[in-house]
Coordinates of N, CA and C in Angstrom, one line a residue:
X1 N -282.2 -37.6 26.2 CA -282.2 -38.9 25.4 C -281.1 -39.0 24.4
X2 N -280.8 -37.8 23.8 CA -279.7 -37.8 22.8 C -278.4 -38.0 23.5
X3 N -278.3 -37.4 24.8 CA -277.0 -37.6 25.6 C -276.8 -39.1 25.9
X4 N -277.9 -39.7 26.3 CA -277.8 -41.2 26.6 C -277.4 -42.0 25.4
X5 N -277.9 -41.6 24.2 CA -277.5 -42.3 23.0 C -276.0 -42.2 22.7
X6 N -275.5 -40.9 23.0 CA -274.1 -40.7 22.7 C -273.2 -41.5 23.7
X7 N -273.7 -41.6 25.0 CA -272.9 -42.4 26.0 C -272.9 -43.8 25.7
X8 N -274.0 -44.4 25.2 CA -274.0 -45.8 24.8 C -273.1 -46.0 23.6
X9 N -273.1 -45.1 22.7 CA -272.3 -45.2 21.5 C -270.8 -45.2 21.9
X10 N -270.5 -44.3 22.9 CA -269.1 -44.2 23.3 C -268.6 -45.6 23.9
X11 N -269.5 -46.2 24.7 CA -269.1 -47.5 25.4 C -269.0 -48.6 24.4
X12 N -269.8 -48.6 23.3 CA -269.7 -49.6 22.3 C -268.3 -49.5 21.5
X13 N -267.9 -48.2 21.3 CA -266.5 -48.1 20.7 C -265.4 -48.4 21.7
X14 N -265.6 -48.3 23.0 CA -264.6 -48.6 24.0 C -264.3 -50.1 24.1
X15 N -265.4 -50.9 23.9 CA -265.3 -52.4 24.2 C -264.2 -53.0 23.3
X16 N -264.2 -52.8 22.0 CA -263.2 -53.5 21.1 C -261.8 -53.0 21.5
X17 N -261.6 -51.7 21.8 CA -260.3 -51.3 22.1 C -259.8 -51.9 23.4
X18 N -260.7 -51.9 24.4 CA -260.2 -52.5 25.7 C -259.9 -54.0 25.5
X19 N -260.8 -54.7 24.8 CA -260.5 -56.2 24.6 C -259.2 -56.4 23.8
X20 N -258.9 -55.6 22.8 CA -257.6 -55.7 22.1 C -256.4 -55.6 23.0
X21 N -256.6 -54.6 23.9 CA -255.5 -54.3 24.9 C -255.3 -55.5 25.8
X22 N -256.4 -56.1 26.3 CA -256.3 -57.2 27.2 C -255.8 -58.4 26.5
X23 N -256.2 -58.6 25.2 CA -255.8 -59.8 24.5 C -254.3 -59.9 24.3
X24 N -253.7 -58.7 24.2 CA -252.2 -58.6 24.0 C -251.5 -59.0 25.3
X25 N -252.1 -58.8 26.4 CA -251.4 -59.1 27.7 C -251.9 -60.3 28.5
X26 N -252.8 -61.0 28.0 CA -253.4 -62.1 28.7 C -253.2 -63.4 28.0
X27 N -252.7 -64.5 28.7 CA -252.6 -65.8 28.0 C -253.9 -66.2 27.4
X28 N -253.7 -67.0 26.3 CA -254.8 -67.5 25.5 C -255.9 -68.2 26.4
X29 N -255.4 -69.0 27.3 CA -256.3 -69.8 28.1 C -257.2 -69.0 29.0
X30 N -256.7 -67.7 29.3 CA -257.5 -66.9 30.3 C -258.3 -65.8 29.6
X31 N -258.2 -65.8 28.2 CA -258.9 -64.7 27.5 C -260.4 -64.8 27.6
X32 N -260.9 -66.0 27.6 CA -262.4 -66.2 27.7 C -262.9 -65.6 29.0
X33 N -262.2 -66.0 30.1 CA -262.6 -65.5 31.4 C -262.5 -64.0 31.5
X34 N -261.4 -63.5 31.0 CA -261.2 -62.0 31.0 C -262.2 -61.3 30.2
X35 N -262.6 -61.9 29.0 CA -263.6 -61.2 28.2 C -264.9 -61.1 28.8
X36 N -265.3 -62.2 29.5 CA -266.6 -62.1 30.2 C -266.6 -61.1 31.3
X37 N -265.5 -61.1 32.1 CA -265.4 -60.1 33.2 C -265.4 -58.7 32.7
X38 N -264.6 -58.4 31.6 CA -264.5 -57.1 31.1 C -265.9 -56.6 30.5
X39 N -266.5 -57.5 29.8 CA -267.9 -57.2 29.2 C -268.8 -56.8 30.3
X40 N -268.8 -57.6 31.4 CA -269.7 -57.3 32.6 C -269.4 -55.9 33.2
X41 N -268.1 -55.6 33.3 CA -267.7 -54.3 33.9 C -268.2 -53.2 33.0
X42 N -267.9 -53.3 31.7 CA -268.3 -52.2 30.8 C -269.8 -52.1 30.7
X43 N -270.5 -53.2 30.7 CA -272.0 -53.2 30.7 C -272.6 -52.5 31.9
X44 N -272.0 -52.8 33.0 CA -272.4 -52.2 34.3 C -272.3 -50.7 34.3
X45 N -271.1 -50.3 33.8 CA -270.8 -48.9 33.7 C -271.8 -48.2 32.7
X46 N -272.1 -48.9 31.6 CA -273.0 -48.3 30.6 C -274.4 -48.2 31.1
X47 N -274.8 -49.1 32.0 CA -276.2 -49.1 32.5 C -276.4 -48.1 33.6
X48 N -275.5 -47.2 33.8 CA -275.8 -46.2 34.8 C -274.8 -46.3 36.0
X49 N -273.8 -47.2 35.9 CA -272.9 -47.3 37.0 C -271.8 -46.2 36.9
X50 N -271.8 -45.5 35.9 CA -270.8 -44.4 35.7 C -269.5 -45.0 35.2
X51 N -268.6 -44.2 34.8 CA -267.4 -44.6 34.2 C -266.6 -45.3 35.4
X52 N -265.9 -46.5 35.0 CA -265.1 -47.2 36.0 C -263.7 -47.4 35.4
X53 N -262.8 -47.3 36.2 CA -261.4 -47.6 35.8 C -261.2 -49.1 35.7
X54 N -261.0 -49.6 34.5 CA -260.8 -51.1 34.3 C -259.4 -51.4 34.3
X55 N -259.0 -52.3 35.1 CA -257.6 -52.8 35.1 C -257.6 -54.0 34.2
X56 N -256.8 -54.0 33.1 CA -256.7 -55.1 32.1 C -256.0 -56.3 32.7
X57 N -255.0 -56.1 33.5 CA -254.3 -57.2 34.1 C -254.0 -56.9 35.5
X58 N -254.5 -57.8 36.4 CA -254.3 -57.6 37.8 C -252.9 -58.0 38.2
X59 N -252.3 -57.3 39.2 CA -250.9 -57.7 39.5 C -250.9 -59.1 40.1
X60 N -249.8 -59.8 39.7 CA -249.7 -61.2 40.1 C -249.2 -61.3 41.5
X61 N -249.7 -62.2 42.3 CA -249.3 -62.4 43.6 C -248.0 -63.2 43.6
X62 N -247.0 -62.8 44.5 CA -245.8 -63.6 44.5 C -246.0 -64.9 45.2
X63 N -245.6 -65.9 44.6 CA -245.7 -67.3 45.1 C -244.2 -67.8 45.4
X64 N -244.0 -68.1 46.6 CA -242.6 -68.6 47.1 C -242.3 -69.9 46.4
X65 N -241.1 -69.9 45.8 CA -240.6 -71.1 45.1 C -240.2 -72.1 46.1
X66 N -240.8 -73.3 46.2 CA -240.4 -74.3 47.2 C -239.0 -74.7 47.0
X67 N -238.5 -74.6 45.8 CA -237.1 -75.0 45.5 C -236.1 -74.0 46.2
X68 N -236.5 -72.8 46.3 CA -235.7 -71.8 47.0 C -235.5 -72.1 48.4
X69 N -236.6 -72.5 49.1 CA -236.5 -72.9 50.5 C -235.6 -74.1 50.7
X70 N -235.6 -75.1 49.7 CA -234.8 -76.2 49.8 C -233.3 -75.9 49.5
X71 N -233.1 -74.9 48.7 CA -231.7 -74.6 48.5 C -231.1 -73.8 49.6
X72 N -231.8 -73.1 50.4 CA -231.3 -72.3 51.4 C -230.4 -73.0 52.4
X73 N -230.9 -74.2 53.0 CA -230.0 -74.9 53.9 C -228.8 -75.4 53.2
X74 N -228.9 -75.8 52.0 CA -227.7 -76.2 51.2 C -226.7 -75.1 51.1
X75 N -227.2 -73.9 50.8 CA -226.3 -72.8 50.7 C -225.6 -72.5 52.0
X76 N -226.4 -72.5 53.1 CA -225.8 -72.3 54.4 C -224.8 -73.3 54.7
X77 N -225.1 -74.6 54.4 CA -224.1 -75.6 54.7 C -222.8 -75.4 53.9
X78 N -223.0 -75.0 52.6 CA -221.8 -74.7 51.8 C -220.9 -73.6 52.4
X79 N -221.6 -72.5 52.8 CA -220.8 -71.4 53.4 C -220.1 -71.8 54.7
X80 N -220.8 -72.6 55.5 CA -220.2 -73.1 56.7 C -219.0 -73.9 56.4
X81 N -219.1 -74.8 55.5 CA -218.0 -75.7 55.1 C -216.8 -74.9 54.6
X82 N -217.1 -73.9 53.7 CA -216.0 -73.0 53.2 C -215.3 -72.3 54.3
X83 N -216.1 -71.8 55.3 CA -215.5 -71.1 56.4 C -214.6 -71.9 57.3
X84 N -215.0 -73.2 57.5 CA -214.2 -74.1 58.3 C -213.0 -74.5 57.6
X85 N -213.1 -74.7 56.3 CA -211.9 -75.1 55.5 C -210.9 -73.9 55.5
X86 N -211.4 -72.7 55.4 CA -210.5 -71.6 55.5 C -209.8 -71.5 56.9
X87 N -210.5 -71.8 58.0 CA -209.9 -71.8 59.3 C -208.8 -72.9 59.4
X88 N -209.1 -74.1 58.9 CA -208.2 -75.2 58.9 C -206.9 -74.9 58.1
X89 N -207.1 -74.2 57.0 CA -205.9 -73.8 56.2 C -205.0 -72.8 57.0
X90 N -205.7 -71.9 57.7 CA -205.0 -71.0 58.5 C -204.2 -71.7 59.7
X91 N -204.7 -72.8 60.1 CA -204.0 -73.5 61.2 C -202.7 -74.2 60.6
X92 N -202.7 -74.4 59.3 CA -201.5 -75.1 58.7 C -201.8 -76.4 58.0
X93 N -203.1 -76.8 57.9 CA -203.4 -78.0 57.2 C -203.4 -77.7 55.7
X94 N -203.0 -78.7 54.9 CA -203.1 -78.6 53.5 C -204.5 -78.7 53.0
X95 N -204.7 -78.2 51.8 CA -206.1 -78.1 51.3 C -206.7 -79.5 51.2
X96 N -206.0 -80.5 50.8 CA -206.5 -81.9 50.7 C -206.8 -82.4 52.1
X97 N -206.0 -82.1 53.1 CA -206.2 -82.5 54.5 C -207.4 -81.9 55.1
X98 N -207.6 -80.6 54.8 CA -208.8 -79.9 55.3 C -210.1 -80.5 54.8
X99 N -210.1 -80.9 53.5 CA -211.3 -81.5 52.9 C -211.5 -82.9 53.4
X100 N -210.5 -83.6 53.6 CA -210.6 -85.0 54.1 C -211.1 -85.0 55.6
X101 N -210.7 -84.0 56.3 CA -211.1 -84.0 57.7 C -212.7 -83.8 57.8
X102 N -213.2 -83.1 56.8 CA -214.7 -82.9 56.8 C -215.4 -84.0 56.2
X103 N -214.8 -85.0 55.7 CA -215.5 -86.2 55.1 C -215.2 -87.5 55.8
X104 N -214.3 -87.4 56.8 CA -214.0 -88.7 57.5 C -215.2 -89.2 58.3
X105 N -216.0 -88.3 58.7 CA -217.3 -88.8 59.4 C -218.4 -87.8 58.9
X106 N -219.0 -88.1 57.8 CA -219.9 -87.1 57.1 C -221.0 -86.6 58.0
X107 N -221.5 -87.3 59.0 CA -222.6 -86.9 59.8 C -222.2 -85.8 60.9
X108 N -220.9 -85.6 61.0 CA -220.4 -84.6 62.0 C -220.4 -83.3 61.3
X109 N -221.0 -82.3 62.0 CA -221.1 -80.9 61.4 C -219.6 -80.3 61.2
X110 N -219.4 -79.5 60.2 CA -218.1 -78.9 60.0 C -217.6 -78.1 61.2
X111 N -218.5 -77.4 61.9 CA -218.1 -76.6 63.0 C -217.5 -77.5 64.1
X112 N -218.1 -78.7 64.4 CA -217.6 -79.6 65.4 C -216.3 -80.1 65.0
X113 N -216.1 -80.4 63.8 CA -214.7 -80.9 63.3 C -213.7 -79.8 63.6
X114 N -214.0 -78.6 63.4 CA -213.1 -77.5 63.6 C -212.8 -77.3 65.1
X115 N -213.9 -77.5 66.0 CA -213.7 -77.4 67.4 C -212.8 -78.5 68.0
X116 N -213.0 -79.7 67.5 CA -212.2 -80.8 68.0 C -210.7 -80.7 67.6
X117 N -210.5 -80.3 66.3 CA -209.2 -80.1 65.8 C -208.5 -79.0 66.5
X118 N -209.2 -77.9 66.8 CA -208.7 -76.8 67.5 C -208.2 -77.2 68.9
X119 N -208.9 -78.0 69.6 CA -208.5 -78.4 70.9 C -207.2 -79.2 70.9
X120 N -207.1 -80.1 69.8 CA -205.8 -80.8 69.7 C -204.6 -79.9 69.4
X121 N -204.9 -78.9 68.5 CA -203.8 -78.0 68.2 C -203.4 -77.2 69.4
X122 N -204.4 -76.8 70.3 CA -204.1 -76.1 71.5 C -203.2 -76.9 72.5
X123 N -203.2 -78.2 72.3 CA -202.3 -79.0 73.2 C -200.9 -78.9 72.8
X124 N -200.6 -78.3 71.7 CA -199.2 -78.1 71.2 C -198.9 -79.0 70.0
X125 N -199.9 -79.7 69.5 CA -199.7 -80.6 68.4 C -199.6 -79.9 67.0
X126 N -198.8 -80.3 66.1 CA -198.8 -79.8 64.8 C -199.9 -80.4 63.9
X127 N -200.3 -79.7 62.8 CA -201.4 -80.2 62.0 C -201.2 -81.6 61.5
X128 N -199.9 -82.0 61.1 CA -199.7 -83.3 60.5 C -200.0 -84.4 61.5
X129 N -199.5 -84.5 62.7 CA -199.9 -85.6 63.6 C -201.4 -85.6 64.0
X130 N -202.0 -84.4 64.0 CA -203.5 -84.3 64.3 C -204.2 -85.0 63.1
X131 N -203.8 -84.6 61.9 CA -204.5 -85.2 60.7 C -204.3 -86.7 60.7
X132 N -203.1 -87.2 61.0 CA -202.8 -88.7 61.0 C -203.6 -89.4 62.1
X133 N -203.7 -88.8 63.3 CA -204.4 -89.4 64.4 C -205.9 -89.4 64.1
X134 N -206.5 -88.4 63.6 CA -207.9 -88.3 63.3 C -208.3 -89.3 62.1
X135 N -207.3 -89.4 61.2 CA -207.6 -90.3 60.1 C -207.5 -91.8 60.6
X136 N -206.7 -92.0 61.6 CA -206.6 -93.4 62.2 C -207.8 -93.7 63.0
X137 N -208.3 -92.7 63.7 CA -209.4 -92.8 64.7 C -210.4 -91.7 64.4
X138 N -211.2 -91.8 63.3 CA -212.1 -90.7 63.0 C -213.3 -90.6 64.0
X139 N -213.4 -91.6 64.9 CA -214.5 -91.5 65.9 C -214.2 -90.3 66.9
X140 N -212.9 -89.8 66.9 CA -212.6 -88.7 67.7 C -213.5 -87.5 67.4
X141 N -213.9 -87.4 66.1 CA -214.7 -86.2 65.7 C -216.1 -86.3 66.2
X142 N -216.5 -87.4 66.7 CA -217.9 -87.6 67.2 C -218.0 -87.2 68.7
X143 N -216.8 -87.1 69.3 CA -216.8 -86.8 70.7 C -217.5 -85.4 71.0
X144 N -218.3 -85.3 72.1 CA -218.8 -83.9 72.4 C -217.6 -83.0 72.6
X145 N -217.8 -81.8 72.2 CA -216.7 -80.8 72.3 C -216.3 -80.5 73.7
X146 N -217.3 -80.5 74.6 CA -217.1 -80.2 76.0 C -216.3 -81.3 76.6
X147 N -216.6 -82.6 76.2 CA -215.8 -83.7 76.7 C -214.3 -83.6 76.3
X148 N -214.1 -83.2 75.0 CA -212.8 -83.1 74.5 C -212.0 -82.0 75.3
X149 N -212.7 -80.9 75.6 CA -212.0 -79.8 76.3 C -211.6 -80.2 77.7
X150 N -212.5 -81.0 78.4 CA -212.2 -81.4 79.7 C -211.1 -82.4 79.7
X151 N -211.1 -83.3 78.7 CA -210.0 -84.3 78.6 C -208.7 -83.6 78.3
X152 N -208.7 -82.6 77.4 CA -207.4 -81.9 77.1 C -206.9 -81.2 78.4
X153 N -207.8 -80.6 79.2 CA -207.4 -80.0 80.4 C -206.8 -81.0 81.4
X154 N -207.4 -82.2 81.5 CA -206.9 -83.2 82.3 C -205.5 -83.7 81.9
X155 N -205.3 -83.8 80.6 CA -204.0 -84.3 80.1 C -202.9 -83.2 80.4
X156 N -203.3 -82.0 80.3 CA -202.4 -80.9 80.6 C -201.9 -81.0 82.1
X157 N -202.9 -81.4 83.0 CA -202.5 -81.5 84.4 C -201.5 -82.7 84.6
X158 N -201.6 -83.7 83.7 CA -200.7 -84.8 83.8 C -199.4 -84.5 83.1
X159 N -199.2 -83.3 82.5 CA -198.0 -82.9 81.9 C -197.9 -83.3 80.5
X160 N -199.0 -83.7 79.8 CA -198.9 -84.1 78.5 C -199.3 -83.1 77.4
X161 N -199.0 -81.8 77.8 CA -199.2 -80.8 76.8 C -197.9 -80.4 76.2
X162 N -197.9 -79.2 75.5 CA -196.7 -78.7 75.0 C -196.0 -79.7 74.0
X163 N -196.7 -80.4 73.2 CA -196.1 -81.2 72.2 C -195.8 -82.6 72.7
X164 N -195.9 -82.9 73.9 CA -195.6 -84.3 74.4 C -196.7 -85.3 74.1
X165 N -197.8 -84.8 73.6 CA -199.0 -85.7 73.4 C -198.9 -86.3 72.0
X166 N -197.9 -86.0 71.2 CA -197.9 -86.5 69.8 C -197.8 -88.0 69.8
X167 N -196.9 -88.6 70.6 CA -196.7 -90.0 70.6 C -198.0 -90.7 71.2
X168 N -198.5 -90.1 72.2 CA -199.7 -90.7 72.9 C -200.9 -90.7 71.9
X169 N -201.1 -89.6 71.2 CA -202.2 -89.5 70.3 C -202.1 -90.5 69.1
X170 N -200.8 -90.6 68.6 CA -200.7 -91.5 67.5 C -200.8 -93.0 67.9
X171 N -200.3 -93.3 69.1 CA -200.3 -94.7 69.5 C -201.6 -95.1 70.2
X172 N -202.1 -94.2 71.0 CA -203.3 -94.5 71.8 C -204.3 -93.3 71.7
X173 N -205.0 -93.1 70.5 CA -205.9 -92.0 70.4 C -207.2 -92.3 71.3
X174 N -207.3 -93.5 71.8 CA -208.4 -93.8 72.7 C -208.4 -93.0 74.0
X175 N -207.2 -92.4 74.3 CA -207.0 -91.6 75.5 C -208.1 -90.5 75.6
X176 N -208.6 -90.1 74.5 CA -209.6 -89.0 74.5 C -211.0 -89.5 74.6
X177 N -211.2 -90.8 74.3 CA -212.6 -91.4 74.4 C -212.8 -92.3 75.5
X178 N -211.7 -92.9 76.1 CA -211.9 -93.8 77.2 C -212.3 -93.1 78.5
X179 N -213.1 -93.8 79.3 CA -213.5 -93.1 80.6 C -212.4 -92.6 81.4
X180 N -212.6 -91.4 82.0 CA -211.5 -90.8 82.7 C -211.1 -91.6 83.9
X181 N -212.1 -92.3 84.5 CA -211.7 -93.1 85.7 C -210.7 -94.2 85.3
X182 N -210.7 -94.7 84.0 CA -209.7 -95.7 83.6 C -208.3 -95.1 83.6
X183 N -208.3 -93.8 83.0 CA -207.0 -93.1 83.0 C -206.5 -92.9 84.4
X184 N -207.5 -92.4 85.3 CA -207.1 -92.1 86.6 C -206.7 -93.4 87.4
X185 N -207.3 -94.5 87.1 CA -206.9 -95.8 87.7 C -205.4 -96.1 87.3
X186 N -205.1 -95.9 86.1 CA -203.7 -96.3 85.6 C -202.7 -95.3 86.3
X187 N -203.0 -94.0 86.3 CA -202.1 -93.0 86.9 C -202.0 -93.3 88.4
X188 N -203.1 -93.6 89.0 CA -203.1 -93.9 90.5 C -202.2 -95.1 90.8
X189 N -202.3 -96.2 90.0 CA -201.5 -97.4 90.2 C -200.0 -97.1 90.0
X190 N -199.7 -96.3 89.0 CA -198.3 -96.0 88.8 C -197.7 -95.2 89.9
X191 N -198.5 -94.3 90.5 CA -198.0 -93.5 91.6 C -198.0 -94.2 93.0
X192 N -199.1 -94.9 93.3 CA -199.3 -95.4 94.6 C -198.7 -96.8 94.7
X193 N -198.9 -97.7 93.7 CA -198.4 -99.0 93.8 C -197.0 -99.2 93.3
X194 N -196.7 -98.5 92.2 CA -195.3 -98.6 91.6 C -194.4 -97.5 92.2
X195 N -195.0 -96.5 92.9 CA -194.2 -95.5 93.6 C -193.4 -94.6 92.6
X196 N -194.0 -94.3 91.5 CA -193.4 -93.4 90.6 C -193.8 -92.0 90.9
X197 N -192.9 -91.0 90.7 CA -193.2 -89.6 90.9 C -194.1 -89.1 89.8
X198 N -194.6 -87.9 90.0 CA -195.5 -87.3 88.9 C -194.7 -87.1 87.6
X199 N -193.5 -86.7 87.7 CA -192.6 -86.5 86.5 C -192.4 -87.8 85.8
X200 N -192.1 -88.9 86.6 CA -191.9 -90.2 86.0 C -193.2 -90.8 85.3
X201 N -194.3 -90.5 86.0 CA -195.6 -91.0 85.4 C -195.8 -90.3 84.0
X202 N -195.5 -89.0 84.0 CA -195.6 -88.2 82.7 C -194.7 -88.8 81.6
X203 N -193.5 -89.2 82.0 CA -192.5 -89.8 81.0 C -193.1 -91.2 80.6
X204 N -193.6 -91.9 81.5 CA -194.1 -93.3 81.1 C -195.3 -93.1 80.1
X205 N -196.2 -92.2 80.4 CA -197.4 -92.0 79.5 C -196.9 -91.5 78.2
X206 N -195.8 -90.7 78.2 CA -195.4 -90.1 77.0 C -194.7 -91.1 76.1
X207 N -193.8 -91.9 76.7 CA -193.0 -92.9 76.0 C -193.7 -94.2 75.8
X208 N -194.6 -94.6 76.7 CA -195.2 -95.9 76.6 C -196.8 -95.7 76.8
X209 N -197.4 -95.1 75.9 CA -198.8 -94.8 76.1 C -199.7 -96.1 76.1
X210 N -199.1 -97.2 75.7 CA -199.9 -98.4 75.7 C -200.2 -98.9 77.1
X211 N -199.5 -98.3 78.1 CA -199.7 -98.6 79.5 C -201.2 -98.3 79.9
X212 N -201.8 -97.3 79.2 CA -203.2 -96.9 79.5 C -204.1 -98.0 79.2
X213 N -203.8 -99.0 78.3 CA -204.6 -100.1 78.0 C -204.4 -101.3 78.9
X214 N -203.5 -101.2 79.8 CA -203.3 -102.3 80.7 C -204.2 -102.3 81.9
X215 N -204.4 -103.4 82.5 CA -205.2 -103.5 83.8 C -204.4 -102.9 84.9
X216 N -204.9 -101.8 85.5 CA -204.2 -101.2 86.6 C -203.7 -102.1 87.7
X217 N -204.5 -103.2 88.0 CA -204.2 -104.1 89.0 C -203.0 -105.0 88.7
X218 N -202.6 -105.0 87.5 CA -201.4 -105.9 87.1 C -200.2 -105.0 86.8
X219 N -200.3 -103.7 86.9 CA -199.2 -102.9 86.6 C -198.0 -103.0 87.6
X220 N -198.3 -103.2 88.9 CA -197.3 -103.3 89.9 C -196.4 -104.5 89.6
X221 N -197.0 -105.7 89.3 CA -196.3 -106.9 89.0 C -195.5 -106.8 87.7
X222 N -196.0 -106.1 86.7 CA -195.3 -106.0 85.5 C -194.1 -105.1 85.6
X223 N -194.2 -104.0 86.3 CA -193.1 -103.2 86.5 C -192.0 -103.8 87.4
X224 N -192.4 -104.5 88.4 CA -191.5 -105.2 89.3 C -190.7 -106.3 88.5
X225 N -191.4 -107.0 87.6 CA -190.8 -108.0 86.8 C -189.8 -107.4 85.8
X226 N -190.2 -106.2 85.2 CA -189.3 -105.6 84.2 C -188.1 -104.9 84.9
X227 N -188.1 -104.7 86.2 CA -187.0 -104.0 86.9 C -186.0 -105.1 87.4
X228 N -186.3 -106.4 87.3 CA -185.4 -107.4 87.9 C -184.2 -107.6 86.9

């Protein structure tokens, strides 16, 4: 009986100390709930439940900040943009040109801008005419990359690579977006009806790219009239 009295006395002295410790680490609004919980735990232990280890503050669960998830795509976009700008600068574009290329058609991803510009550079064009042409016809940036690659390959077969495409690109940038059958129709008319050689056709396309906008059926008469 005496031992039980000493145990109860010990728990009564423990309650104020435990509560003071909790009060220092618990927000004011949660102290009432914590007090009730602590009192119940101490009372349970005093009534025969034995000594229990009481945790004054339970570890907080990590809650994912929704703003962090929203910032992540923005951060990825920023890094992609900086990477593309760096690549454009390495190609020879000026800083202002590189930034303008990425804003000419905002809905086009930076990587696609880099792919389109790279294909034009591979044709033998310098950065300056590429920048001027894209600024004149920003819809070039919206072309599928695969279509641009196939068109560049086709133009090389016509002999319009190695820097000869500069005049064509500046005067008729539509050569990259117009249907290939239209280009083929013009080339076919120049070869079959006007009887120009492949080398002559290349020179015509190089020096007079506007011929691509003409009706192939009328080219024979126009060249005959010009040769009189």
